[in-house]
PDB file of C-alpha atoms and ligand atoms in Angstrom:
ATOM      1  CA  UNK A   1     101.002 114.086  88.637  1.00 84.00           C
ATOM      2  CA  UNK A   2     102.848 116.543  90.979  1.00 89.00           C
ATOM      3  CA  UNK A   3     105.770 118.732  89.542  1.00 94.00           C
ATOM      4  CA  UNK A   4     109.233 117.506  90.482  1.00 95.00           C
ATOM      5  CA  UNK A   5     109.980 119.867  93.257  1.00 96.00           C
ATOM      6  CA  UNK A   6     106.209 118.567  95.136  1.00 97.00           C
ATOM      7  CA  UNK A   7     107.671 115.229  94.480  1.00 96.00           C
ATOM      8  CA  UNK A   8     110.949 115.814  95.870  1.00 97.00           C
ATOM      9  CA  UNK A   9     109.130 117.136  99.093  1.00 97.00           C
ATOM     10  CA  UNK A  10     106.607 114.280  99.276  1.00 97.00           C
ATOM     11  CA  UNK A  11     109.547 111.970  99.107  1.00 97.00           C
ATOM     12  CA  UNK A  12     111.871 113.796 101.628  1.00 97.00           C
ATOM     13  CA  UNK A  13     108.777 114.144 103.913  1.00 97.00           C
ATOM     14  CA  UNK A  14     108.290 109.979 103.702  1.00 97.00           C
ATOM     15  CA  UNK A  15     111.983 108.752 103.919  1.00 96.00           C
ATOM     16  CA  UNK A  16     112.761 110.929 106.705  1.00 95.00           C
ATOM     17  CA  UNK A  17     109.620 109.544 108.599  1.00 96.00           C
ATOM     18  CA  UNK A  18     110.421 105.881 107.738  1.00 95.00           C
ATOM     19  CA  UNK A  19     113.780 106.464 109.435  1.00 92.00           C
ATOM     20  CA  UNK A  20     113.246 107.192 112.397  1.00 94.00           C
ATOM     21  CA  UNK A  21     110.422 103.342 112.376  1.00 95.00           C
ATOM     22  CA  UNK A  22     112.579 101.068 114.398  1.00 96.00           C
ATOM     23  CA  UNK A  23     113.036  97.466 111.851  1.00 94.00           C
ATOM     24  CA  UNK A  24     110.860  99.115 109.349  1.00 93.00           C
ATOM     25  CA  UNK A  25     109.637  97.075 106.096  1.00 92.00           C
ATOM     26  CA  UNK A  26     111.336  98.102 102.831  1.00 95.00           C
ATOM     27  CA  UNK A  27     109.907 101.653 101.323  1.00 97.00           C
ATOM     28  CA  UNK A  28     108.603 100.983  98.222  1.00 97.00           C
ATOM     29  CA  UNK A  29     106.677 102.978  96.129  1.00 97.00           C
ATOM     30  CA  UNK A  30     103.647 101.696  93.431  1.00 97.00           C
ATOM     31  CA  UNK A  31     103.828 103.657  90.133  1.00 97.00           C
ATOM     32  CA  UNK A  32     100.867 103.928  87.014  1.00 93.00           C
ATOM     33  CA  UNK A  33     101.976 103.108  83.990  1.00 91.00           C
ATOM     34  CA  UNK A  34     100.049 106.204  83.085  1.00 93.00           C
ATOM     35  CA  UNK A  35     103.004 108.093  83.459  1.00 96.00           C
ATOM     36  CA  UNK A  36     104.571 110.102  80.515  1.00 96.00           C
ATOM     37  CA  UNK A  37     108.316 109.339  79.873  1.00 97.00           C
ATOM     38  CA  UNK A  38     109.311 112.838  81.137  1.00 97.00           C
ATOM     39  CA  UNK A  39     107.276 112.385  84.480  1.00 97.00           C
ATOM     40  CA  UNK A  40     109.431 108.561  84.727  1.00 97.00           C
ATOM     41  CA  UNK A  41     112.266 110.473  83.998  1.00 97.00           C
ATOM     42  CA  UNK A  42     111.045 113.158  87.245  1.00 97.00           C
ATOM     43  CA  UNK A  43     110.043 110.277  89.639  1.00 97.00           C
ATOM     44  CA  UNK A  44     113.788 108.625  88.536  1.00 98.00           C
ATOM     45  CA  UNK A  45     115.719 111.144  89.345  1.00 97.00           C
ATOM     46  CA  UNK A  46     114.240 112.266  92.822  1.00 97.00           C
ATOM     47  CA  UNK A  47     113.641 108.942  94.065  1.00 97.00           C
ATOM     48  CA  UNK A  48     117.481 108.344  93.341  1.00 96.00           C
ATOM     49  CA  UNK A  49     118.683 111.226  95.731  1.00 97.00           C
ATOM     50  CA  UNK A  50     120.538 110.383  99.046  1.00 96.00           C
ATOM     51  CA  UNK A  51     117.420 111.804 101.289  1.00 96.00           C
ATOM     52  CA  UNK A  52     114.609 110.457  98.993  1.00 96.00           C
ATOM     53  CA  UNK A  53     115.642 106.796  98.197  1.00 95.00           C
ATOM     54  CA  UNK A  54     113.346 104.353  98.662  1.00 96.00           C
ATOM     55  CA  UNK A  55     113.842 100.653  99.071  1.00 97.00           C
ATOM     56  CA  UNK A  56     112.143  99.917  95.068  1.00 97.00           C
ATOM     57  CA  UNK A  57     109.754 100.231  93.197  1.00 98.00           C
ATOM     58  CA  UNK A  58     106.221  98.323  92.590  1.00 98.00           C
ATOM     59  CA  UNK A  59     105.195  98.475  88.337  1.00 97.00           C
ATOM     60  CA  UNK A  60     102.441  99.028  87.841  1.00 94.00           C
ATOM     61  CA  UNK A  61      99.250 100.109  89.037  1.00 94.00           C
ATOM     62  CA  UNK A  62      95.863 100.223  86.700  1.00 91.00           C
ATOM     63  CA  UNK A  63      96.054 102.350  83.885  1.00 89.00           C
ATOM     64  CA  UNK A  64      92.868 104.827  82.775  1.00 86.00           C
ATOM     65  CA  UNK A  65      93.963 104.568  79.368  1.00 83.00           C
ATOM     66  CA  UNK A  66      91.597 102.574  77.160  1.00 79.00           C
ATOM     67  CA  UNK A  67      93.635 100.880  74.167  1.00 73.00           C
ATOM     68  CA  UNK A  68      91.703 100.602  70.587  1.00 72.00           C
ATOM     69  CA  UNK A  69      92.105  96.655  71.235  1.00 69.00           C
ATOM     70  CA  UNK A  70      89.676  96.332  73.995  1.00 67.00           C
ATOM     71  CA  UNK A  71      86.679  94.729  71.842  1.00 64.00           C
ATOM     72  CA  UNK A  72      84.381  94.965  74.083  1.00 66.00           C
ATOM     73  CA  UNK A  73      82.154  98.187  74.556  1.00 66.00           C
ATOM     74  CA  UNK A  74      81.029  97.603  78.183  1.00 66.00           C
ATOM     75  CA  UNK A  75      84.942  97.317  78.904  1.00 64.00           C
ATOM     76  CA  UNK A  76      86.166 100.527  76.769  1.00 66.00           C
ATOM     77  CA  UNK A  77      83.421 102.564  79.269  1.00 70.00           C
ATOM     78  CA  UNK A  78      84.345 101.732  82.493  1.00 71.00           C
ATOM     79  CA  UNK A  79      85.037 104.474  84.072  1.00 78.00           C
ATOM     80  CA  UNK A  80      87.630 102.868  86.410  1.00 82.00           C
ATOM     81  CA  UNK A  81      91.526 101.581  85.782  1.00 86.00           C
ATOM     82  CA  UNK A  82      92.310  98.810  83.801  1.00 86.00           C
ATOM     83  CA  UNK A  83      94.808  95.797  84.844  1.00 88.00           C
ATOM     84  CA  UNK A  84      95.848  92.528  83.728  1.00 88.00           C
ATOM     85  CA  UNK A  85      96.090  92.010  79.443  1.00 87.00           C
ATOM     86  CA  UNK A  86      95.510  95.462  78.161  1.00 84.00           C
ATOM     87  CA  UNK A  87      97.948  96.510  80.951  1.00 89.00           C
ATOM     88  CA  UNK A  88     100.836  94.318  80.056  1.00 91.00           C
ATOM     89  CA  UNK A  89     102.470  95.947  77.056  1.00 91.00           C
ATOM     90  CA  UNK A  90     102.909  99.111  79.239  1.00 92.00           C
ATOM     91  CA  UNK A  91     103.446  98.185  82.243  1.00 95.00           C
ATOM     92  CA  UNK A  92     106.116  95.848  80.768  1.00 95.00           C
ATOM     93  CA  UNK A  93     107.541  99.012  79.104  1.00 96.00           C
ATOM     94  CA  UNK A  94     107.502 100.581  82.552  1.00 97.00           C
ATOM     95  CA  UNK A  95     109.563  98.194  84.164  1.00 97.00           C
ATOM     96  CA  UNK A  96     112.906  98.738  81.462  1.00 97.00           C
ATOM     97  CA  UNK A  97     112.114 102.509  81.698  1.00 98.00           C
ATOM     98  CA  UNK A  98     112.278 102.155  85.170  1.00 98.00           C
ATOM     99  CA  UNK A  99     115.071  99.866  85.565  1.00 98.00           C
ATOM    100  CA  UNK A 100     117.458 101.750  83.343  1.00 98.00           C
ATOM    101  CA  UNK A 101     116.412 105.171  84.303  1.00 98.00           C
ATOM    102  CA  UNK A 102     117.117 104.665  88.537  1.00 98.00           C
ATOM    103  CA  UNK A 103     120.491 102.130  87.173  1.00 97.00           C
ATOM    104  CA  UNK A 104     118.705  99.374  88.917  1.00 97.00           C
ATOM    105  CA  UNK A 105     116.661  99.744  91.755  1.00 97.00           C
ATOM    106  CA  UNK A 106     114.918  96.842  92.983  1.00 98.00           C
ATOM    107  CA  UNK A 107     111.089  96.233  90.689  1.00 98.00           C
ATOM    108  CA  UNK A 108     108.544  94.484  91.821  1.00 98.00           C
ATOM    109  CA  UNK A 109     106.099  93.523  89.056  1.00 93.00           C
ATOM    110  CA  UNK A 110     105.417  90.973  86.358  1.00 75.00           C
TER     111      UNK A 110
HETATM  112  C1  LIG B   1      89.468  95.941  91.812  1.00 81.71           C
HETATM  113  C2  LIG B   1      90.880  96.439  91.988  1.00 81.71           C
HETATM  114  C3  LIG B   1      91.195  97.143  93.127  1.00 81.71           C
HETATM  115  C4  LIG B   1      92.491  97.622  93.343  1.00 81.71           C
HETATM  116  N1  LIG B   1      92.786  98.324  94.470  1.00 81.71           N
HETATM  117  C5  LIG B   1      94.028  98.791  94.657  1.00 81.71           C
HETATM  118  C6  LIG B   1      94.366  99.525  95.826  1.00 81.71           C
HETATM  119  O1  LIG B   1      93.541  99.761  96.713  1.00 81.71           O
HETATM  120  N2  LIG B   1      95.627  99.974  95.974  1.00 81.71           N
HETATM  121  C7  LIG B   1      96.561  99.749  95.017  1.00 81.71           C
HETATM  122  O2  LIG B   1      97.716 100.196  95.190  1.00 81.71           O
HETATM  123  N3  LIG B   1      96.289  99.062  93.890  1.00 81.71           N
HETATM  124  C8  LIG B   1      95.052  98.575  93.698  1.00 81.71           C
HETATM  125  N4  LIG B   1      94.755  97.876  92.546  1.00 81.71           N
HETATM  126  C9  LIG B   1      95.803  97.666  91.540  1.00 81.71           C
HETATM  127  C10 LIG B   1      96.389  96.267  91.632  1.00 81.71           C
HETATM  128  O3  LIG B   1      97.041  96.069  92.869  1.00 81.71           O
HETATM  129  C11 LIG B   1      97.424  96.045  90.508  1.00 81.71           C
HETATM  130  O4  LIG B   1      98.489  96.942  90.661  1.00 81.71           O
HETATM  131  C12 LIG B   1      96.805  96.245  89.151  1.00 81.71           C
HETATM  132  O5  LIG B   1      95.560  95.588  89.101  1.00 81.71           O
HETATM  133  C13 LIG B   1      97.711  95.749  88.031  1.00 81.71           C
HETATM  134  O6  LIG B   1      98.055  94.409  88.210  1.00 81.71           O
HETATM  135  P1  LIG B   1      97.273  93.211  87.455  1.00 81.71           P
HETATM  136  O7  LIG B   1      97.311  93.525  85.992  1.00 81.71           O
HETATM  137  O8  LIG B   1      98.026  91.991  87.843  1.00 81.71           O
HETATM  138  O9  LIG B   1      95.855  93.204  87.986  1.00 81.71           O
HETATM  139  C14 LIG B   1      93.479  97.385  92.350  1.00 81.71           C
HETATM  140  C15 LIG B   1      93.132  96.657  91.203  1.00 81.71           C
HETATM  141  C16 LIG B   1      91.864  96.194  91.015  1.00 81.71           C
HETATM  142  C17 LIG B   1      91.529  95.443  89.747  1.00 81.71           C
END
């Protein structure tokens, strides 16, 4: 994940592009649930500056973490992310970190 001050440039670079797209679609931004609380805490707090707020948030992508329940060995060594069940309890999680730590910005996920 890119330190706060590449993120803060990433995200100035975007919403200062979108602006000047005549009627464009809401910014939002898709997030892992792979992300530490510290790095939610990072992606909060730039994405809830004046020049780098986005329209909301989409929770989550795949995760690459492989949780002990997964019971199946052909499933624990795919190499690629994981969604649906073994997602849910984290990506849940990510949605009230999220929430509380922008004060309510707009989530899109389940
Ligand atoms: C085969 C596959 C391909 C995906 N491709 C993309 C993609 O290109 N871009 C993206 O943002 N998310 C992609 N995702 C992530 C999904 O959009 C979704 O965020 C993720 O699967 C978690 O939701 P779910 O548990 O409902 O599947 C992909 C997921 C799967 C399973």
């Amino acid at each position: 994940m890119p330190n706060k001050k590449e993120l803060y440039d990433l995200f100035v670079s975007v919403v200062q592009a979108a602006k000047r797209v005549p009627n464009r679609p809401a910014l939002l931004v898709k997030l892992a649930s792979d992300l530490s609380y510290e790095e939610r805490k990072d992606v909060a707090d730039v994405i809830m500056k004046k020049e780098c707020k986005v329209d909301g948030l989409i929770i989550s992508n795949t995760t690459v973490f492989k949780p002990d329940s997964l019971s199946c060995e052909k499933e624990a060594l795919v190499t690629g992310g994981l969604s649906g069940k073994p997602l849910k309890t984290m990506s849940t999680q990510m949605v009230a970190d999220m929430y509380q730590l922008t004060n309510g910005m707009p989530i899109i996920g389940k």
